[in-house]
Short mmCIF file of C-alpha atoms and ligand atoms in Angstrom, two decimals:
data_model
loop_
_atom_site.label_atom_id
_atom_site.label_comp_id
_atom_site.label_asym_id
_atom_site.label_seq_id
_atom_site.Cartn_x
_atom_site.Cartn_y
_atom_site.Cartn_z
CA MET A 10 82.73 68.55 12.60
CA ALA A 11 80.75 69.16 15.74
CA PHE A 12 77.12 70.24 15.58
CA GLU A 13 76.44 68.44 12.36
CA GLY A 14 73.60 66.32 13.70
CA LEU A 15 72.19 69.21 15.65
CA ALA A 16 72.41 71.51 12.68
CA GLU A 17 70.58 69.05 10.53
CA ARG A 18 67.80 68.54 13.03
CA LEU A 19 67.35 72.18 13.82
CA GLN A 20 67.26 73.11 10.19
CA GLY A 21 64.76 70.35 9.61
CA SER A 22 62.51 71.62 12.35
CA MET A 23 62.59 75.12 10.95
CA LYS A 24 61.96 74.14 7.40
CA LYS A 25 58.19 74.09 7.61
CA ILE A 26 57.90 77.50 9.15
CA LYS A 27 60.59 79.18 7.11
CA GLY A 28 58.70 80.10 4.01
CA LYS A 29 55.29 80.56 5.57
CA GLY A 30 53.45 83.73 4.79
CA LYS A 31 51.28 83.21 7.84
CA VAL A 32 52.39 81.63 11.07
CA SER A 33 50.14 80.56 13.91
CA GLU A 34 50.97 80.01 17.54
CA GLN A 35 50.43 76.35 16.86
CA ASP A 36 53.11 76.41 14.14
CA VAL A 37 55.57 77.93 16.58
CA LYS A 38 54.65 75.42 19.21
CA GLU A 39 55.23 72.52 16.88
CA MET A 40 58.52 73.86 15.68
CA MET A 41 59.71 74.45 19.22
CA ARG A 42 58.82 70.94 20.23
CA GLU A 43 61.19 69.68 17.58
CA VAL A 44 63.84 72.24 18.48
CA ARG A 45 63.62 71.11 22.08
CA LEU A 46 64.17 67.49 21.13
CA ALA A 47 67.04 68.38 18.83
CA LEU A 48 68.82 70.27 21.59
CA LEU A 49 68.29 67.54 24.16
CA GLU A 50 69.59 65.00 21.73
CA ALA A 51 72.69 67.10 21.19
CA ASP A 52 73.26 66.79 24.92
CA VAL A 53 72.47 70.38 25.80
CA ASN A 54 71.76 70.82 29.50
CA PHE A 55 68.03 70.32 30.09
CA LYS A 56 67.60 73.49 32.12
CA VAL A 57 69.26 75.45 29.39
CA VAL A 58 66.95 73.88 26.83
CA LYS A 59 63.90 74.71 28.88
CA GLN A 60 64.81 78.36 29.25
CA PHE A 61 65.80 78.66 25.60
CA VAL A 62 62.52 77.20 24.37
CA LYS A 63 60.58 79.50 26.66
CA ASP A 64 62.46 82.60 25.51
CA VAL A 65 62.09 81.81 21.84
CA ARG A 66 58.44 80.94 22.14
CA GLU A 67 57.61 84.14 23.95
CA ARG A 68 59.36 86.29 21.42
CA ALA A 69 58.18 84.35 18.40
CA VAL A 70 54.49 84.88 19.09
CA GLU A 71 54.86 88.61 19.59
CA GLN A 72 52.69 90.68 17.34
CA GLU A 73 55.63 92.24 15.62
CA VAL A 74 56.77 88.85 14.41
CA MET A 75 53.44 87.29 13.59
CA GLU A 76 52.18 90.28 11.66
CA SER A 77 55.34 91.02 9.78
CA LEU A 78 55.62 90.49 6.06
CA THR A 79 57.80 87.45 6.50
CA PRO A 80 56.69 85.83 9.75
CA GLY A 81 58.39 82.52 9.01
CA GLN A 82 61.74 84.15 8.56
CA GLN A 83 61.19 86.39 11.54
CA VAL A 84 60.64 83.36 13.74
CA ILE A 85 63.89 81.86 12.47
CA LYS A 86 65.57 85.15 13.16
CA VAL A 87 64.38 84.98 16.76
CA VAL A 88 65.82 81.48 17.06
CA ASN A 89 69.10 82.73 15.65
CA GLU A 90 69.29 85.67 18.02
CA GLU A 91 68.47 83.59 21.06
CA LEU A 92 71.00 80.94 20.10
CA THR A 93 73.59 83.66 19.67
CA GLN A 94 72.77 84.92 23.15
CA LEU A 95 73.03 81.43 24.52
CA LEU A 96 76.47 81.03 23.01
CA GLY A 97 77.57 84.24 24.65
CA GLY A 98 76.20 87.09 22.56
CA GLU A 99 79.18 89.19 21.66
CA GLN A 100 82.60 87.77 20.98
CA SER A 101 84.62 87.76 24.18
CA LYS A 102 88.23 88.73 23.71
CA LEU A 103 91.23 87.94 25.82
CA ASN A 104 91.75 90.24 28.80
CA THR A 105 94.98 92.13 28.78
CA ALA A 106 96.91 93.48 31.73
CA GLN A 107 97.24 97.22 31.95
CA LYS A 108 100.87 96.68 32.68
CA PRO A 109 102.40 93.77 30.76
CA PRO A 110 102.87 90.91 30.97
CA THR A 111 99.35 89.60 30.75
CA VAL A 112 99.29 86.40 32.78
CA VAL A 113 97.14 83.56 31.49
CA MET A 114 96.63 80.37 33.45
CA MET A 115 95.61 77.32 31.46
CA VAL A 116 93.66 74.90 33.62
CA GLY A 117 91.57 71.79 33.11
CA LEU A 118 91.28 68.06 33.46
CA GLN A 119 93.76 65.53 32.14
CA GLY A 120 93.91 65.29 28.40
CA ALA A 121 91.57 68.23 27.82
CA GLY A 122 94.15 69.87 25.62
CA LYS A 123 95.85 72.38 27.94
CA THR A 124 99.39 71.93 26.66
CA THR A 125 98.45 71.79 23.01
CA THR A 126 96.22 74.82 23.44
CA THR A 127 98.94 76.74 25.25
CA GLY A 128 101.05 76.36 22.12
CA LYS A 129 98.16 77.28 19.87
CA LEU A 130 97.33 80.36 21.86
CA ALA A 131 100.95 81.48 21.92
CA LEU A 132 101.10 81.10 18.16
CA HIS A 133 97.81 82.94 17.74
CA LEU A 134 99.06 85.84 19.84
CA ARG A 135 102.27 86.08 17.87
CA LYS A 136 100.76 85.63 14.44
CA LYS A 137 97.54 87.58 14.75
CA HIS A 138 98.46 90.16 17.34
CA ASN A 139 102.17 90.50 16.96
CA ARG A 140 102.77 89.59 20.59
CA LYS A 141 105.73 88.02 22.27
CA PRO A 142 104.48 85.28 24.58
CA LEU A 143 106.41 83.14 27.02
CA MET A 144 105.11 79.66 27.81
CA ALA A 145 105.71 78.26 31.28
CA ALA A 146 105.90 74.55 32.10
CA ALA A 147 104.17 74.19 35.46
CA ASP A 148 103.06 70.56 35.17
CA ILE A 149 105.65 68.71 37.25
CA TYR A 150 103.60 65.58 37.76
CA ARG A 151 102.99 63.86 34.49
CA PRO A 152 106.21 62.36 33.22
CA ALA A 153 107.39 64.14 30.09
CA ALA A 154 104.90 66.96 30.50
CA ILE A 155 107.68 69.53 30.59
CA LYS A 156 109.36 67.92 27.64
CA GLN A 157 106.10 68.07 25.70
CA LEU A 158 105.88 71.82 26.10
CA GLU A 159 109.55 72.28 25.32
CA THR A 160 109.23 70.27 22.14
CA LEU A 161 106.21 72.32 21.17
CA GLY A 162 108.20 75.46 21.87
CA LYS A 163 110.96 74.29 19.56
CA GLN A 164 108.52 73.50 16.81
CA LEU A 165 106.90 76.89 17.04
CA ASN A 166 110.11 78.70 17.80
CA MET A 167 108.46 79.97 20.95
CA PRO A 168 110.33 80.41 24.24
CA VAL A 169 109.48 78.07 27.11
CA PHE A 170 110.23 78.71 30.75
CA SER A 171 110.93 75.60 32.82
CA MET A 172 112.71 74.69 36.04
CA GLY A 173 112.46 70.92 35.94
CA ASP A 174 110.13 68.88 38.13
CA GLN A 175 111.77 69.36 41.51
CA VAL A 176 110.44 72.86 42.04
CA SER A 177 106.88 73.67 43.03
CA PRO A 178 104.47 74.78 40.30
CA VAL A 179 103.79 77.95 42.26
CA GLU A 180 107.44 78.90 42.21
CA ILE A 181 107.76 78.03 38.52
CA ALA A 182 104.79 80.24 37.69
CA GLN A 183 106.11 83.09 39.78
CA LYS A 184 109.58 82.95 38.27
CA ALA A 185 108.13 82.72 34.80
CA VAL A 186 106.27 85.98 35.34
CA GLU A 187 109.46 87.60 36.66
CA GLN A 188 111.43 86.44 33.68
CA ALA A 189 108.71 87.65 31.33
CA LYS A 190 109.00 91.11 32.85
CA GLU A 191 112.77 91.14 32.48
CA GLU A 192 112.71 89.92 28.94
CA HIS A 193 109.74 92.03 27.92
CA HIS A 194 107.34 89.31 27.03
CA ASP A 195 103.83 90.71 26.90
CA TYR A 196 102.09 87.40 27.68
CA VAL A 197 102.91 84.52 30.00
CA LEU A 198 100.93 81.36 29.36
CA ILE A 199 101.12 78.96 32.27
CA ASP A 200 100.53 75.33 31.38
CA THR A 201 99.32 73.62 34.53
CA ALA A 202 98.85 69.97 35.44
CA GLY A 203 95.63 68.08 34.91
CA ARG A 204 93.90 65.52 37.08
CA LEU A 205 91.44 62.83 36.27
CA HIS A 206 88.81 64.50 38.40
CA VAL A 207 88.37 67.80 40.10
CA ASP A 208 90.06 67.22 43.45
CA GLU A 209 91.17 69.26 46.43
CA ASN A 210 94.85 68.89 45.73
CA LEU A 211 94.55 70.20 42.24
CA MET A 212 92.32 73.09 43.26
CA GLY A 213 94.61 73.94 46.15
CA GLU A 214 97.62 74.12 43.90
CA LEU A 215 95.84 76.13 41.23
CA SER A 216 94.57 78.55 43.86
CA ASP A 217 98.13 79.02 45.09
CA ILE A 218 99.34 79.78 41.58
CA LYS A 219 96.46 82.20 41.18
CA GLU A 220 97.34 83.89 44.46
CA ALA A 221 100.99 84.15 43.51
CA THR A 222 100.69 85.37 39.93
CA LYS A 223 97.40 87.30 39.93
CA PRO A 224 96.46 86.11 36.43
CA ASP A 225 94.45 88.29 34.07
CA GLU A 226 92.87 85.21 32.61
CA ILE A 227 92.16 81.78 34.01
CA LEU A 228 91.13 79.82 30.98
CA LEU A 229 89.48 76.49 31.49
CA VAL A 230 90.34 74.13 28.70
CA VAL A 231 87.39 71.81 28.11
CA ASP A 232 87.17 68.76 25.92
CA SER A 233 83.91 69.19 24.05
CA MET A 234 83.72 65.44 23.45
CA THR A 235 82.94 64.87 27.12
CA GLY A 236 79.45 66.31 26.78
CA GLN A 237 77.52 67.16 29.92
CA ASP A 238 80.48 66.21 32.09
CA ALA A 239 82.34 69.11 30.61
CA VAL A 240 79.70 71.47 31.90
CA ASN A 241 79.88 69.98 35.39
CA VAL A 242 83.65 70.31 35.35
CA ALA A 243 83.35 73.91 34.29
CA GLU A 244 80.94 74.58 37.10
CA SER A 245 83.22 73.15 39.76
CA PHE A 246 86.33 74.87 38.44
CA ASP A 247 84.46 78.12 38.45
CA GLU A 248 83.11 77.66 41.95
CA GLN A 249 86.39 76.59 43.44
CA LEU A 250 88.92 78.58 41.48
CA GLY A 251 87.02 81.21 39.56
CA ILE A 252 87.61 81.08 35.84
CA THR A 253 87.47 83.98 33.40
CA GLY A 254 86.74 82.05 30.26
CA VAL A 255 86.60 78.74 28.48
CA ILE A 256 88.40 77.22 25.55
CA MET A 257 86.45 74.38 23.96
CA THR A 258 88.78 71.87 22.33
CA LYS A 259 88.15 69.15 19.79
CA LEU A 260 85.26 70.91 18.15
CA ASP A 261 86.58 69.43 14.93
CA ALA A 262 85.68 65.99 16.18
CA ASP A 263 82.30 64.44 15.91
CA THR A 264 80.82 65.79 19.12
CA ARG A 265 77.19 66.55 19.55
CA GLY A 266 78.09 70.03 20.67
CA GLY A 267 75.88 70.17 23.74
CA ALA A 268 78.74 71.13 26.03
CA ALA A 269 79.67 74.12 23.94
CA ILE A 270 76.09 75.27 23.86
CA SER A 271 75.45 74.89 27.59
CA VAL A 272 78.68 76.04 29.14
CA LYS A 273 78.14 79.78 28.92
CA ALA A 274 74.57 79.55 30.13
CA VAL A 275 75.49 77.36 33.10
CA THR A 276 78.68 79.08 34.25
CA GLY A 277 78.16 82.56 32.90
CA LYS A 278 81.72 82.41 31.62
CA PRO A 279 82.32 83.04 27.93
CA ILE A 280 83.89 80.69 25.43
CA LYS A 281 86.88 82.63 24.15
CA PHE A 282 88.42 80.20 21.71
CA ALA A 283 87.63 76.95 19.98
CA GLY A 284 90.16 74.22 19.20
CA MET A 285 89.49 72.85 15.75
CA GLY A 286 92.20 70.26 15.31
CA GLU A 287 95.50 68.90 16.49
CA LYS A 288 97.68 71.26 14.54
CA SER A 289 99.09 74.37 16.12
CA ASP A 290 97.15 76.76 13.97
CA ALA A 291 93.84 75.04 14.68
CA LEU A 292 92.56 77.59 17.17
CA GLU A 293 89.83 80.07 16.37
CA PRO A 294 88.43 82.98 18.32
CA PHE A 295 84.90 81.99 19.23
CA HIS A 296 82.18 84.06 17.58
CA PRO A 297 78.75 83.28 19.04
CA GLU A 298 76.88 84.87 16.20
CA ARG A 299 78.77 83.05 13.51
CA MET A 300 78.47 79.79 15.35
CA ALA A 301 74.72 80.23 15.73
CA SER A 302 74.31 81.09 12.07
CA ARG A 303 76.40 78.11 11.09
CA ILE A 304 74.33 75.77 13.23
CA LEU A 305 71.13 77.16 11.82
CA GLY A 306 72.39 77.10 8.27
CA MET A 307 71.95 80.81 7.89
CA GLY A 308 75.17 81.37 6.14
CA ASP A 309 78.42 82.48 7.53
CA VAL A 310 78.98 85.62 5.61
CA LEU A 311 81.52 87.11 7.95
CA SER A 312 83.75 84.07 8.06
CA LEU A 313 83.57 83.79 4.34
CA ILE A 314 84.60 87.37 3.94
CA GLU A 315 87.57 86.85 6.20
CA LYS A 316 88.47 83.75 4.32
CA ALA A 317 88.39 85.61 1.07
CA GLN A 318 90.62 88.16 2.74
CA THR A 319 88.75 90.98 1.22
CA ASN A 320 89.43 94.22 2.88
CA VAL A 321 86.03 95.66 3.21
CA ASP A 322 86.15 99.35 3.66
CA GLU A 323 84.23 99.89 6.90
CA ASP A 324 82.91 103.29 5.96
CA LYS A 325 81.83 102.08 2.60
CA ALA A 326 80.05 99.12 4.15
CA ARG A 327 78.27 101.36 6.60
CA GLU A 328 77.24 103.75 3.88
CA LEU A 329 75.99 100.85 1.82
CA GLU A 330 74.01 99.55 4.73
CA ARG A 331 72.40 102.94 5.21
CA LYS A 332 71.50 103.12 1.56
CA MET A 333 69.99 99.67 1.62
CA ARG A 334 67.91 100.60 4.58
CA THR A 335 66.66 103.83 3.15
CA ASN A 336 66.22 102.33 -0.27
CA GLU A 337 68.68 104.70 -1.91
CA LEU A 338 70.78 102.01 -3.50
CA THR A 339 72.00 103.07 -6.93
CA PHE A 340 73.36 101.20 -9.91
CA ASP A 341 76.79 102.56 -9.02
CA ASP A 342 76.64 100.76 -5.69
CA PHE A 343 75.51 97.73 -7.54
CA LEU A 344 78.56 97.84 -9.79
CA ASP A 345 80.81 98.46 -6.83
CA GLN A 346 79.47 95.38 -5.14
CA LEU A 347 79.79 93.29 -8.26
CA ALA A 348 83.44 94.25 -8.46
CA GLN A 349 83.95 93.08 -4.90
CA VAL A 350 82.16 89.85 -5.54
CA LYS A 351 84.43 89.21 -8.45
CA ASP A 352 87.40 89.56 -6.11
CA MET A 353 85.95 87.15 -3.64
CA GLY A 354 86.00 84.09 -5.78
CA PRO A 355 83.53 81.29 -6.27
CA ILE A 356 80.18 82.92 -6.49
CA ASP A 357 78.13 79.78 -6.05
CA GLU A 358 79.72 79.18 -2.71
CA LEU A 359 79.20 82.76 -1.76
CA LEU A 360 75.53 82.66 -2.64
CA GLN A 361 75.10 79.48 -0.69
CA MET A 362 76.50 81.06 2.40
CA MET A 363 74.37 84.13 2.09
CA PRO A 364 71.34 84.15 4.30
CA GLY A 365 68.27 83.79 2.17
CA ALA A 366 70.12 84.09 -1.10
CA ASN A 367 68.58 80.99 -2.56
CA LYS A 368 65.18 82.46 -1.85
CA MET A 369 65.72 85.72 -3.63
CA LYS A 370 63.67 85.56 -6.74
CA GLY A 371 65.98 87.75 -8.72
CA MET A 372 69.08 86.01 -7.47
CA LYS A 373 68.13 82.65 -8.71
CA ASN A 374 68.14 83.80 -12.30
CA LEU A 375 71.18 85.86 -11.76
CA GLN A 376 73.65 83.25 -12.82
CA VAL A 377 76.63 85.31 -12.00
CA ASP A 378 79.54 84.09 -13.97
CA ASP A 379 82.28 86.36 -15.16
CA LYS A 380 80.82 86.78 -18.58
CA GLN A 381 77.53 87.91 -17.19
CA ILE A 382 79.21 90.29 -14.84
CA ALA A 383 80.86 91.84 -17.86
CA HIS A 384 77.44 92.20 -19.53
CA ILE A 385 75.96 93.78 -16.45
CA GLU A 386 78.88 96.14 -16.28
CA ALA A 387 78.39 97.12 -19.87
CA ILE A 388 74.72 97.85 -19.32
CA VAL A 389 75.28 99.90 -16.19
CA LYS A 390 78.10 101.83 -17.79
CA SER A 391 75.83 102.80 -20.65
CA MET A 392 73.55 104.58 -18.24
CA THR A 393 73.86 108.26 -17.50
CA LYS A 394 74.74 109.37 -14.02
CA GLU A 395 71.16 110.41 -13.49
CA GLU A 396 69.88 107.00 -14.52
CA ARG A 397 72.30 105.19 -12.29
CA ASP A 398 71.36 107.29 -9.29
CA ASN A 399 67.69 107.15 -9.94
CA PRO A 400 66.61 104.10 -11.93
CA SER A 401 62.99 105.19 -11.87
CA VAL A 402 63.62 107.58 -14.76
CA LEU A 403 64.37 104.66 -17.04
CA ASN A 404 61.64 104.80 -19.65
CA ALA A 405 61.39 102.85 -22.87
CA SER A 406 63.50 105.16 -25.01
CA ARG A 407 66.24 105.36 -22.41
CA LYS A 408 66.29 101.59 -22.15
CA ARG A 409 66.61 101.30 -25.90
CA ARG A 410 69.52 103.68 -25.88
CA ILE A 411 71.21 101.72 -23.08
CA ALA A 412 70.71 98.45 -24.91
CA GLN A 413 72.29 99.89 -28.01
CA GLY A 414 75.12 101.48 -26.12
CA SER A 415 76.02 98.28 -24.32
CA GLY A 416 75.50 95.92 -27.19
CA ARG A 417 72.98 93.92 -25.20
CA ASN A 418 69.34 93.46 -26.03
CA ILE A 419 66.44 95.23 -24.44
CA GLN A 420 65.22 92.14 -22.59
CA GLU A 421 68.52 91.93 -20.80
CA VAL A 422 68.32 95.54 -19.79
CA ASN A 423 64.82 95.01 -18.50
CA ARG A 424 65.84 91.92 -16.62
CA LEU A 425 68.70 93.68 -14.93
CA ILE A 426 66.50 96.55 -13.84
CA LYS A 427 63.97 94.12 -12.48
CA GLN A 428 66.60 92.17 -10.60
CA PHE A 429 67.97 95.37 -9.20
CA GLU A 430 64.56 96.45 -7.92
CA GLU A 431 63.95 93.00 -6.51
CA MET A 432 67.25 93.08 -4.75
CA LYS A 433 66.59 96.51 -3.34
CA LYS A 434 63.35 95.29 -1.85
CA MET A 435 65.01 92.24 -0.46
CA MET A 436 67.84 94.26 1.03
CA LYS A 437 65.44 96.63 2.66
CA GLN A 438 63.69 93.72 4.30
CA MET A 439 66.91 92.12 5.38
CA THR A 440 68.33 95.25 6.92
CA GLY A 441 64.98 95.86 8.57
CA MET A 442 65.21 92.41 10.04
CA GLN A 443 68.60 93.14 11.45
CA LYS A 444 67.46 96.23 13.26
CA GLY A 445 67.67 96.14 16.99
CA LYS A 446 70.88 94.26 16.75
CA LYS A 447 74.00 95.97 17.93
CA LYS A 448 76.84 97.10 15.73
CA GLY A 449 74.98 98.65 12.86
CA GLY A 450 73.65 95.35 11.71
CA PHE A 451 74.15 93.92 8.33
CA LYS A 452 77.51 94.26 6.77
CA MET A 453 77.46 92.45 3.55
CA PRO A 454 79.99 93.74 1.07
CA PHE A 455 77.89 92.31 -1.60
CA MET A 456 75.11 93.77 -3.62
N1 GTP B 15 91.23 66.78 17.33
C1 GTP B 15 91.70 67.58 18.27
N2 GTP B 15 92.58 67.10 19.15
C2 GTP B 15 93.03 67.94 20.11
C3 GTP B 15 92.59 69.29 20.20
N3 GTP B 15 93.21 69.86 21.25
C4 GTP B 15 93.98 68.90 21.80
N4 GTP B 15 93.90 67.73 21.12
C5 GTP B 15 94.57 66.46 21.41
O1 GTP B 15 94.26 66.04 22.71
C6 GTP B 15 95.34 65.31 23.27
C7 GTP B 15 95.69 65.83 24.64
O2 GTP B 15 96.21 67.12 24.52
P1 GTP B 15 97.16 67.79 25.61
O3 GTP B 15 97.40 69.18 25.18
O4 GTP B 15 98.35 66.96 25.88
O5 GTP B 15 96.21 67.75 26.86
P2 GTP B 15 96.51 68.25 28.35
O6 GTP B 15 95.29 68.86 28.88
O7 GTP B 15 97.73 69.08 28.37
O8 GTP B 15 96.76 66.86 29.07
P3 GTP B 15 97.53 66.61 30.48
O9 GTP B 15 98.74 67.46 30.46
O10 GTP B 15 97.83 65.16 30.48
O11 GTP B 15 96.58 66.98 31.54
C8 GTP B 15 96.47 65.42 22.29
O12 GTP B 15 96.55 64.27 21.52
C9 GTP B 15 96.06 66.60 21.40
O13 GTP B 15 96.60 66.51 20.11
C10 GTP B 15 91.63 69.76 19.23
O14 GTP B 15 91.17 70.91 19.24
N5 GTP B 15 91.22 68.87 18.29
MG1 MG B 16 99.48 68.95 29.50
#
């Protein structure tokens, strides 16, 4: 998996500062020196590294950070936010034509993964978005290129438009769009030819196809294994043709990841998808924030949630977030969240992926196995509504009653209350930390 080395080094460089209750400018400087080296080693463009280090350093020594309750974590948070920005900030989705079909040109150097990715993207559009794509075989140069796409089409049961190799790619592309209109395909994905290097012929032909089909997307398919070269290629394609986005392929391989990190900063064009393997379903929409968090080892809560296929009720999540922020969390919410956790499967894994979970004092002791969840449930259910809404009324005699009612002992009741308070504090801090971020911040369907 790409980024492994980088992730390790970055996490190493942040380790010292992470738990510090007091952080000096010198601490930040030292950390950033290591971060800088880690990025350079991962083959990130040196100009990009320079700017990144400058941005982080400036923000990290701001008063707000240094004087916060958790300066170490705040510094890490700055790193995370800046890395997210570097990777593109918000997720960038595929453009769609106002009037279908949406025309997508797949371009790139030889062997970058254009044809494979054309198939993957078609499958993605059909499976995830219920679309009806048409793939067009416009590589007439490489022997068997057309056949390759046709075979892929058969495998995926996806229609392929081809006219053999005696017709110009421009005409093939044009006719493909016409046919798509007639047959009501909502996407046309044009698989174009690759060259060893960016050359005039290639660019001329691609420009002609662009002129003729007015694509809504020109996606540059980039092999992330080629490192800095990939960034140069992206720059020249963008200058000469104008691209709308990038698909990084082979991110499953052992690349250092520098290309993926630099490409948005250098070209200004977003990474829209990432190829994660040779199989047709190995294509993922690119999420800068998740990628940054993954690289920094901050947990990948969102991906995990998707993986667990839990349908988080948006309104409920928002309400929960508000309660966490304003410290109004009740034991009912707590139970609610426990129930969701139970649905999500392996709790250890979940905790591992949660930012800061291993640091939560209460959480460490909260060995959440199913039996314990049942105990917690019993305790909470023995509380009155008033007690659940407002735990501060829980005095000694109430606690005794709850212990009796739930068949647990008083220590357990006390421990749960303590953990709950601890968690509330922690949540308040975490949501506070997320402030200033777009999209209502923290959505953790969990405690
Ligand atoms: N591991 C891995 N391999 C990939 C990925 N994407 C493409 N490949 C492999 O890369 C090789 C080249 O892929 P193609 O799709 O034929 O590349 P192309 O850009 O169409 O190549 P030309 O048509 O010759 O220019 C194939 O062996 C693919 O299986 C990926 O995300 N991960
Ligand atoms: Mg090809």
